[in-house]
């Protein structure tokens, strides 16, 4: 940060140099007795025209092998976000840059349409919202995620959604017909019911009560919704497992899942800094429990361990979650998404068959 720059409602207050940059920048006092200009850091959006749309993965920890991400970076500013390190690939910081310097992918709908029309394409559920939130505030004006939904709907393509953004309610008109055919399900991420804690930890994300309202509105529209209790932060939010499940059940969620706090790469330092500032009385306790779940480290990236950790605290959280979810009927798996309805629609200029 430069002298005179201010931040408001951001998760990170640091902007560490990305790990791939060869030069590190540091602001220093030049000794001139001149007042610095007072500047509030604003969100900026750069365009990266989409050459392709579908990202592939082979992780055994994930229930999908393909996804679409219309955005890079996320203005929600959740300090613990595991996607922050991806900004280093853009030569930007996983800190403030991640939540203030966004990249939009115009043309992503057309790119997705081309890829789905390929003769080599084999249908399987598509994931949306796996890196950054597709319904973050900037989506309201740019409508890139809606482009993606329109294409997937036209192809009758199965879709699994993850979000905490209220803008998903704008697209209920597309999601309802897809849900009626068994083509879509939605996971809404809720971390805490404590509005004050959420405001400090997820400064520009919807408040907890508003996320429960999203669950209610989607459920009432006939869209299957799963509570994603993610992340569970030991020593900070794990005591809320039962009330969170109860609140989601009352809002209409039909299933639930959980993921432990993940602190890959630069996220660990950003989260520790946030803890010391926002929760100084609990900082040591939280990090001690995190390390107990990851073999003494802030994070263990090994498959099978990175999502839930291991050891006593991991087993206790898993057991409490399992018991509470079973009591509320939230332990049943969601019905599989249908792949048999996939079809390639006529494109503009196609010759219709006579028979």
Tab-separated table of C-alpha atoms in Angstrom:
chain	number	residue	atom	x	y	z
A	1	UNK	CA	0.000	0.000	0.000
A	2	UNK	CA	1.147	3.510	-0.790
A	3	UNK	CA	1.084	6.380	1.723
A	4	UNK	CA	-2.351	7.955	1.836
A	5	UNK	CA	-4.187	4.882	0.563
A	6	UNK	CA	-7.138	3.744	2.674
A	7	UNK	CA	-9.177	0.576	2.717
A	8	UNK	CA	-12.774	0.091	3.736
A	9	UNK	CA	-14.647	-3.184	4.156
A	10	UNK	CA	-11.833	-5.409	2.898
A	11	UNK	CA	-10.735	-8.748	4.286
A	12	UNK	CA	-6.995	-8.273	3.805
A	13	UNK	CA	-5.042	-5.208	4.860
A	14	UNK	CA	-1.801	-6.443	3.294
A	15	UNK	CA	-0.796	-6.668	-0.343
A	16	UNK	CA	2.213	-9.005	-0.322
A	17	UNK	CA	4.106	-9.381	-3.581
A	18	UNK	CA	2.995	-12.388	-5.610
A	19	UNK	CA	5.344	-15.364	-5.333
A	20	UNK	CA	6.155	-15.371	-9.065
A	21	UNK	CA	7.256	-11.743	-9.274
A	22	UNK	CA	10.963	-11.035	-9.552
A	23	UNK	CA	10.786	-7.599	-7.946
A	24	UNK	CA	9.340	-6.718	-4.562
A	25	UNK	CA	7.905	-3.255	-4.001
A	26	UNK	CA	7.868	-1.459	-0.672
A	27	UNK	CA	6.457	1.976	0.215
A	28	UNK	CA	8.913	4.204	2.116
A	29	UNK	CA	8.795	7.745	3.455
A	30	UNK	CA	10.633	10.057	1.057
A	31	UNK	CA	11.270	12.610	3.789
A	32	UNK	CA	9.260	15.400	2.203
A	33	UNK	CA	6.959	17.167	4.637
A	34	UNK	CA	4.018	17.136	2.242
A	35	UNK	CA	0.625	15.629	3.205
A	36	UNK	CA	-0.178	12.513	1.223
A	37	UNK	CA	-3.330	12.440	-0.868
A	38	UNK	CA	-6.107	10.560	0.927
A	39	UNK	CA	-7.252	7.854	-1.482
A	40	UNK	CA	-9.743	5.071	-0.868
A	41	UNK	CA	-8.791	1.868	-2.698
A	42	UNK	CA	-11.521	1.098	-5.211
A	43	UNK	CA	-12.423	-2.078	-7.077
A	44	UNK	CA	-11.243	-2.155	-10.686
A	45	UNK	CA	-12.161	-4.663	-13.407
A	46	UNK	CA	-9.967	-5.703	-16.327
A	47	UNK	CA	-11.211	-7.688	-19.303
A	48	UNK	CA	-9.651	-10.953	-20.443
A	49	UNK	CA	-11.556	-12.113	-23.551
A	50	UNK	CA	-12.385	-15.775	-23.122
A	51	UNK	CA	-10.536	-18.064	-25.516
A	52	UNK	CA	-11.877	-21.121	-23.703
A	53	UNK	CA	-14.403	-21.679	-20.950
A	54	UNK	CA	-14.057	-25.153	-19.446
A	55	UNK	CA	-11.351	-25.895	-16.870
A	56	UNK	CA	-10.493	-29.533	-16.130
A	57	UNK	CA	-9.226	-31.186	-12.959
A	58	UNK	CA	-8.435	-34.723	-11.853
A	59	UNK	CA	-8.462	-34.184	-8.082
A	60	UNK	CA	-9.733	-37.190	-6.093
A	61	UNK	CA	-11.033	-34.716	-3.480
A	62	UNK	CA	-13.544	-33.166	-5.878
A	63	UNK	CA	-16.826	-34.662	-7.139
A	64	UNK	CA	-16.512	-33.020	-10.575
A	65	UNK	CA	-13.906	-32.965	-13.329
A	66	UNK	CA	-14.857	-29.741	-15.105
A	67	UNK	CA	-15.854	-26.201	-14.201
A	68	UNK	CA	-16.461	-22.713	-15.569
A	69	UNK	CA	-15.169	-19.540	-13.902
A	70	UNK	CA	-16.397	-16.259	-15.429
A	71	UNK	CA	-14.362	-14.175	-12.942
A	72	UNK	CA	-10.869	-14.010	-11.465
A	73	UNK	CA	-10.665	-12.466	-8.007
A	74	UNK	CA	-13.628	-11.829	-5.730
A	75	UNK	CA	-14.907	-8.610	-4.208
A	76	UNK	CA	-16.536	-10.462	-1.306
A	77	UNK	CA	-13.104	-10.259	0.337
A	78	UNK	CA	-13.374	-13.360	2.529
A	79	UNK	CA	-10.026	-13.339	4.296
A	80	UNK	CA	-9.740	-17.149	4.412
A	81	UNK	CA	-10.547	-17.736	0.713
A	82	UNK	CA	-8.505	-20.670	-0.616
A	83	UNK	CA	-8.618	-19.152	-4.128
A	84	UNK	CA	-6.487	-16.132	-3.207
A	85	UNK	CA	-3.182	-17.735	-4.334
A	86	UNK	CA	-4.526	-17.995	-7.897
A	87	UNK	CA	-4.048	-14.226	-8.262
A	88	UNK	CA	-0.287	-14.753	-8.141
A	89	UNK	CA	-0.567	-16.331	-11.612
A	90	UNK	CA	-1.641	-12.881	-12.868
A	91	UNK	CA	1.387	-11.201	-11.219
A	92	UNK	CA	-0.999	-9.709	-8.674
A	93	UNK	CA	-1.104	-10.052	-4.910
A	94	UNK	CA	-3.301	-12.649	-3.196
A	95	UNK	CA	-3.947	-9.922	-0.616
A	96	UNK	CA	-5.800	-6.714	-1.452
A	97	UNK	CA	-5.323	-7.206	-5.189
A	98	UNK	CA	-7.426	-10.370	-5.053
A	99	UNK	CA	-10.459	-8.449	-3.826
A	100	UNK	CA	-9.883	-5.111	-5.590
A	101	UNK	CA	-8.379	-6.022	-8.989
A	102	UNK	CA	-10.859	-8.324	-10.687
A	103	UNK	CA	-10.719	-9.865	-14.136
A	104	UNK	CA	-13.855	-10.449	-16.193
A	105	UNK	CA	-14.019	-12.874	-19.105
A	106	UNK	CA	-16.239	-11.338	-21.800
A	107	UNK	CA	-17.333	-13.804	-24.438
A	108	UNK	CA	-17.294	-16.732	-22.032
A	109	UNK	CA	-20.804	-17.755	-23.087
A	110	UNK	CA	-19.803	-17.998	-26.753
A	111	UNK	CA	-16.617	-19.888	-25.839
A	112	UNK	CA	-18.616	-22.371	-23.781
A	113	UNK	CA	-21.097	-22.838	-26.626
A	114	UNK	CA	-18.246	-23.722	-29.011
A	115	UNK	CA	-16.739	-26.238	-26.611
A	116	UNK	CA	-20.033	-27.992	-25.928
A	117	UNK	CA	-20.642	-28.351	-29.685
A	118	UNK	CA	-17.383	-30.210	-30.193
A	119	UNK	CA	-17.938	-33.765	-31.436
A	120	UNK	CA	-15.410	-34.984	-28.866
A	121	UNK	CA	-17.258	-33.475	-25.897
A	122	UNK	CA	-18.619	-36.028	-23.415
A	123	UNK	CA	-21.236	-34.726	-21.017
A	124	UNK	CA	-20.770	-34.797	-17.230
A	125	UNK	CA	-21.900	-32.360	-14.524
A	126	UNK	CA	-20.380	-28.893	-14.840
A	127	UNK	CA	-19.368	-27.011	-11.685
A	128	UNK	CA	-19.870	-23.267	-11.366
A	129	UNK	CA	-18.355	-21.288	-8.488
A	130	UNK	CA	-15.376	-23.513	-7.726
A	131	UNK	CA	-12.749	-20.764	-7.645
A	132	UNK	CA	-14.330	-17.361	-7.045
A	133	UNK	CA	-17.995	-16.490	-6.586
A	134	UNK	CA	-19.812	-16.269	-9.943
A	135	UNK	CA	-22.478	-14.017	-8.388
A	136	UNK	CA	-20.184	-11.469	-6.752
A	137	UNK	CA	-21.323	-7.795	-6.953
A	138	UNK	CA	-19.711	-6.979	-10.322
A	139	UNK	CA	-21.842	-9.701	-11.963
A	140	UNK	CA	-24.859	-7.417	-11.607
A	141	UNK	CA	-23.717	-5.197	-14.461
A	142	UNK	CA	-21.609	-7.603	-16.522
A	143	UNK	CA	-23.988	-10.627	-16.544
A	144	UNK	CA	-21.239	-13.099	-17.499
A	145	UNK	CA	-22.525	-15.837	-15.206
A	146	UNK	CA	-25.974	-15.432	-16.703
A	147	UNK	CA	-24.420	-15.996	-20.144
A	148	UNK	CA	-23.017	-19.288	-18.878
A	149	UNK	CA	-26.394	-20.331	-17.462
A	150	UNK	CA	-28.166	-19.518	-20.729
A	151	UNK	CA	-25.761	-21.710	-22.686
A	152	UNK	CA	-25.947	-24.637	-20.253
A	153	UNK	CA	-29.736	-24.408	-20.208
A	154	UNK	CA	-29.904	-24.458	-24.024
A	155	UNK	CA	-27.820	-27.657	-24.067
A	156	UNK	CA	-29.740	-29.295	-21.169
A	157	UNK	CA	-26.367	-29.590	-19.461
A	158	UNK	CA	-26.225	-30.746	-15.803
A	159	UNK	CA	-24.869	-28.121	-13.419
A	160	UNK	CA	-23.704	-27.970	-9.787
A	161	UNK	CA	-23.490	-24.469	-8.305
A	162	UNK	CA	-21.584	-23.046	-5.339
A	163	UNK	CA	-22.217	-19.463	-4.234
A	164	UNK	CA	-23.013	-17.102	-1.402
A	165	UNK	CA	-24.097	-14.245	-3.685
A	166	UNK	CA	-27.627	-12.861	-3.618
A	167	UNK	CA	-27.520	-12.211	-7.370
A	168	UNK	CA	-28.315	-15.869	-7.975
A	169	UNK	CA	-31.919	-14.913	-7.235
A	170	UNK	CA	-31.878	-12.824	-10.431
A	171	UNK	CA	-31.392	-16.027	-12.428
A	172	UNK	CA	-34.156	-18.102	-10.862
A	173	UNK	CA	-36.019	-17.884	-14.179
A	174	UNK	CA	-33.302	-20.044	-15.781
A	175	UNK	CA	-32.662	-22.313	-12.806
A	176	UNK	CA	-36.282	-23.342	-12.154
A	177	UNK	CA	-36.838	-25.106	-15.539
A	178	UNK	CA	-33.426	-26.768	-15.209
A	179	UNK	CA	-34.266	-27.979	-11.704
A	180	UNK	CA	-37.581	-29.389	-12.922
A	181	UNK	CA	-35.602	-31.611	-15.311
A	182	UNK	CA	-33.051	-32.674	-12.696
A	183	UNK	CA	-30.306	-30.591	-14.279
A	184	UNK	CA	-29.220	-28.298	-11.447
A	185	UNK	CA	-28.540	-28.167	-7.728
A	186	UNK	CA	-27.169	-25.324	-5.628
A	187	UNK	CA	-24.854	-25.160	-2.632
A	188	UNK	CA	-25.064	-22.020	-0.500
A	189	UNK	CA	-21.994	-21.359	1.644
A	190	UNK	CA	-22.626	-20.152	5.195
A	191	UNK	CA	-19.767	-19.841	7.686
A	192	UNK	CA	-21.340	-18.319	10.784
A	193	UNK	CA	-24.635	-16.957	12.134
A	194	UNK	CA	-22.759	-14.163	13.935
A	195	UNK	CA	-23.340	-11.064	11.799
A	196	UNK	CA	-20.512	-9.147	13.474
A	197	UNK	CA	-17.979	-11.890	12.897
A	198	UNK	CA	-19.155	-12.311	9.304
A	199	UNK	CA	-18.759	-8.593	8.668
A	200	UNK	CA	-15.164	-8.705	9.849
A	201	UNK	CA	-14.271	-11.971	8.154
A	202	UNK	CA	-16.323	-11.726	4.928
A	203	UNK	CA	-16.715	-7.940	4.632
A	204	UNK	CA	-18.550	-7.650	1.302
A	205	UNK	CA	-20.376	-10.980	1.256
A	206	UNK	CA	-24.088	-11.120	2.132
A	207	UNK	CA	-24.893	-11.262	5.851
A	208	UNK	CA	-25.695	-14.704	7.309
A	209	UNK	CA	-29.430	-13.993	7.553
A	210	UNK	CA	-29.465	-12.929	3.902
A	211	UNK	CA	-27.782	-16.166	2.830
A	212	UNK	CA	-30.418	-18.164	4.677
A	213	UNK	CA	-32.977	-16.146	2.761
A	214	UNK	CA	-31.306	-17.229	-0.495
A	215	UNK	CA	-31.741	-20.853	0.601
A	216	UNK	CA	-35.388	-20.203	1.357
A	217	UNK	CA	-36.139	-18.454	-1.942
A	218	UNK	CA	-34.413	-21.068	-4.081
A	219	UNK	CA	-36.051	-23.918	-2.165
A	220	UNK	CA	-39.492	-22.368	-2.479
A	221	UNK	CA	-38.891	-22.109	-6.237
A	222	UNK	CA	-38.258	-25.865	-6.420
A	223	UNK	CA	-34.466	-25.744	-6.719
A	224	UNK	CA	-32.643	-28.305	-4.533
A	225	UNK	CA	-30.334	-26.497	-2.122
A	226	UNK	CA	-27.512	-27.819	0.023
A	227	UNK	CA	-25.999	-25.982	2.977
A	228	UNK	CA	-22.243	-25.791	2.574
A	229	UNK	CA	-20.820	-25.206	6.035
A	230	UNK	CA	-17.555	-23.925	4.662
A	231	UNK	CA	-15.152	-23.321	6.074
A	232	UNK	CA	-15.481	-24.629	9.609
A	233	UNK	CA	-12.861	-22.720	11.595
A	234	UNK	CA	-11.842	-24.658	14.729
A	235	UNK	CA	-11.899	-22.493	17.819
A	236	UNK	CA	-13.831	-19.740	16.053
A	237	UNK	CA	-16.946	-21.079	14.303
A	238	UNK	CA	-17.054	-24.811	15.088
A	239	UNK	CA	-19.406	-24.233	18.044
A	240	UNK	CA	-22.066	-23.137	15.517
A	241	UNK	CA	-22.355	-26.442	13.655
A	242	UNK	CA	-25.681	-27.460	15.199
A	243	UNK	CA	-27.429	-24.050	15.033
A	244	UNK	CA	-26.235	-23.526	11.461
A	245	UNK	CA	-27.671	-26.855	10.368
A	246	UNK	CA	-30.920	-26.090	12.188
A	247	UNK	CA	-31.225	-22.670	10.532
A	248	UNK	CA	-30.540	-24.090	7.066
A	249	UNK	CA	-33.070	-26.882	7.635
A	250	UNK	CA	-35.728	-24.342	8.600
A	251	UNK	CA	-34.887	-22.316	5.477
A	252	UNK	CA	-35.514	-25.328	3.238
A	253	UNK	CA	-32.121	-26.929	2.626
A	254	UNK	CA	-32.407	-30.636	1.850
A	255	UNK	CA	-28.803	-31.675	2.487
A	256	UNK	CA	-25.584	-30.349	3.996
A	257	UNK	CA	-21.808	-30.750	3.810
A	258	UNK	CA	-18.772	-29.278	5.519
A	259	UNK	CA	-15.161	-28.368	4.717
A	260	UNK	CA	-12.482	-27.349	7.168
A	261	UNK	CA	-10.486	-24.123	6.968
A	262	UNK	CA	-7.829	-24.326	4.267
A	263	UNK	CA	-4.762	-22.059	4.360
A	264	UNK	CA	-2.744	-22.732	1.188
A	265	UNK	CA	0.239	-20.610	0.157
A	266	UNK	CA	-0.231	-16.898	1.001
A	267	UNK	CA	-3.611	-17.414	2.664
A	268	UNK	CA	-1.935	-18.625	5.868
A	269	UNK	CA	-0.136	-15.324	6.487
A	270	UNK	CA	-3.167	-13.240	5.554
A	271	UNK	CA	-5.414	-15.221	7.874
A	272	UNK	CA	-2.969	-15.091	10.791
A	273	UNK	CA	-2.692	-11.324	10.369
A	274	UNK	CA	-6.478	-10.995	10.319
A	275	UNK	CA	-6.826	-13.127	13.455
A	276	UNK	CA	-4.371	-10.969	15.386
A	277	UNK	CA	-6.282	-7.831	14.424
A	278	UNK	CA	-9.904	-9.030	14.538
A	279	UNK	CA	-9.829	-11.796	17.165
A	280	UNK	CA	-6.701	-11.260	19.293
A	281	UNK	CA	-8.105	-13.167	22.264
A	282	UNK	CA	-8.733	-16.286	20.196
A	283	UNK	CA	-5.887	-16.129	17.675
A	284	UNK	CA	-3.520	-18.528	19.421
A	285	UNK	CA	-6.302	-21.035	20.178
A	286	UNK	CA	-7.529	-21.050	16.567
A	287	UNK	CA	-4.091	-21.535	15.024
A	288	UNK	CA	-3.174	-24.240	17.542
A	289	UNK	CA	-6.265	-26.223	16.584
A	290	UNK	CA	-5.680	-25.653	12.889
A	291	UNK	CA	-2.151	-27.036	13.252
A	292	UNK	CA	-3.365	-29.994	15.279
A	293	UNK	CA	-5.608	-30.859	12.319
A	294	UNK	CA	-2.738	-30.576	9.812
A	295	UNK	CA	0.147	-32.400	11.400
A	296	UNK	CA	1.615	-29.351	13.119
A	297	UNK	CA	1.468	-27.180	9.984
A	298	UNK	CA	-0.874	-24.374	8.962
A	299	UNK	CA	-1.995	-26.525	6.031
A	300	UNK	CA	-1.527	-29.982	4.591
A	301	UNK	CA	-2.163	-29.988	0.847
A	302	UNK	CA	-2.189	-33.778	0.457
A	303	UNK	CA	-5.238	-35.330	-1.162
A	304	UNK	CA	-7.600	-36.806	1.394
A	305	UNK	CA	-6.433	-34.410	4.120
A	306	UNK	CA	-6.702	-30.887	2.771
A	307	UNK	CA	-10.497	-30.620	2.949
A	308	UNK	CA	-11.059	-31.843	6.520
A	309	UNK	CA	-7.669	-32.357	8.134
A	310	UNK	CA	-7.091	-35.276	10.477
A	311	UNK	CA	-6.716	-36.057	14.153
A	312	UNK	CA	-8.910	-35.493	17.189
A	313	UNK	CA	-10.462	-32.150	16.273
A	314	UNK	CA	-11.252	-33.285	12.745
A	315	UNK	CA	-12.997	-36.407	14.096
A	316	UNK	CA	-14.950	-34.389	16.674
A	317	UNK	CA	-16.187	-31.921	14.067
A	318	UNK	CA	-17.091	-34.723	11.657
A	319	UNK	CA	-18.978	-36.624	14.370
A	320	UNK	CA	-20.927	-33.592	15.574
A	321	UNK	CA	-21.811	-32.673	12.006
A	322	UNK	CA	-22.894	-36.219	11.158
A	323	UNK	CA	-25.138	-36.512	14.210
A	324	UNK	CA	-26.760	-33.097	13.752
A	325	UNK	CA	-27.299	-33.583	10.023
A	326	UNK	CA	-28.853	-37.023	10.550
A	327	UNK	CA	-31.217	-35.660	13.202
A	328	UNK	CA	-32.480	-33.039	10.733
A	329	UNK	CA	-32.558	-35.304	7.688
A	330	UNK	CA	-29.766	-33.362	5.995
A	331	UNK	CA	-27.461	-36.361	5.640
A	332	UNK	CA	-29.047	-37.827	2.508
A	333	UNK	CA	-27.036	-37.350	-0.697
A	334	UNK	CA	-28.543	-35.103	-3.321
A	335	UNK	CA	-30.082	-36.902	-6.305
A	336	UNK	CA	-27.675	-37.349	-9.225
A	337	UNK	CA	-27.830	-34.778	-12.003
A	338	UNK	CA	-29.217	-36.051	-15.283
A	339	UNK	CA	-26.808	-36.367	-18.179
A	340	UNK	CA	-29.171	-38.185	-20.535
A	341	UNK	CA	-31.010	-34.997	-21.561
A	342	UNK	CA	-27.943	-33.328	-23.079
A	343	UNK	CA	-28.495	-32.167	-26.648
A	344	UNK	CA	-26.740	-29.796	-29.028
A	345	UNK	CA	-29.222	-27.096	-30.054
A	346	UNK	CA	-29.401	-25.699	-33.572
A	347	UNK	CA	-26.978	-22.858	-34.123
A	348	UNK	CA	-27.766	-19.761	-36.103
A	349	UNK	CA	-27.646	-20.652	-39.782
A	350	UNK	CA	-28.049	-24.418	-39.301
A	351	UNK	CA	-30.116	-26.185	-41.941
A	352	UNK	CA	-33.181	-27.803	-40.353
A	353	UNK	CA	-33.819	-31.395	-41.356
A	354	UNK	CA	-36.822	-32.150	-43.547
A	355	UNK	CA	-37.658	-35.438	-41.790
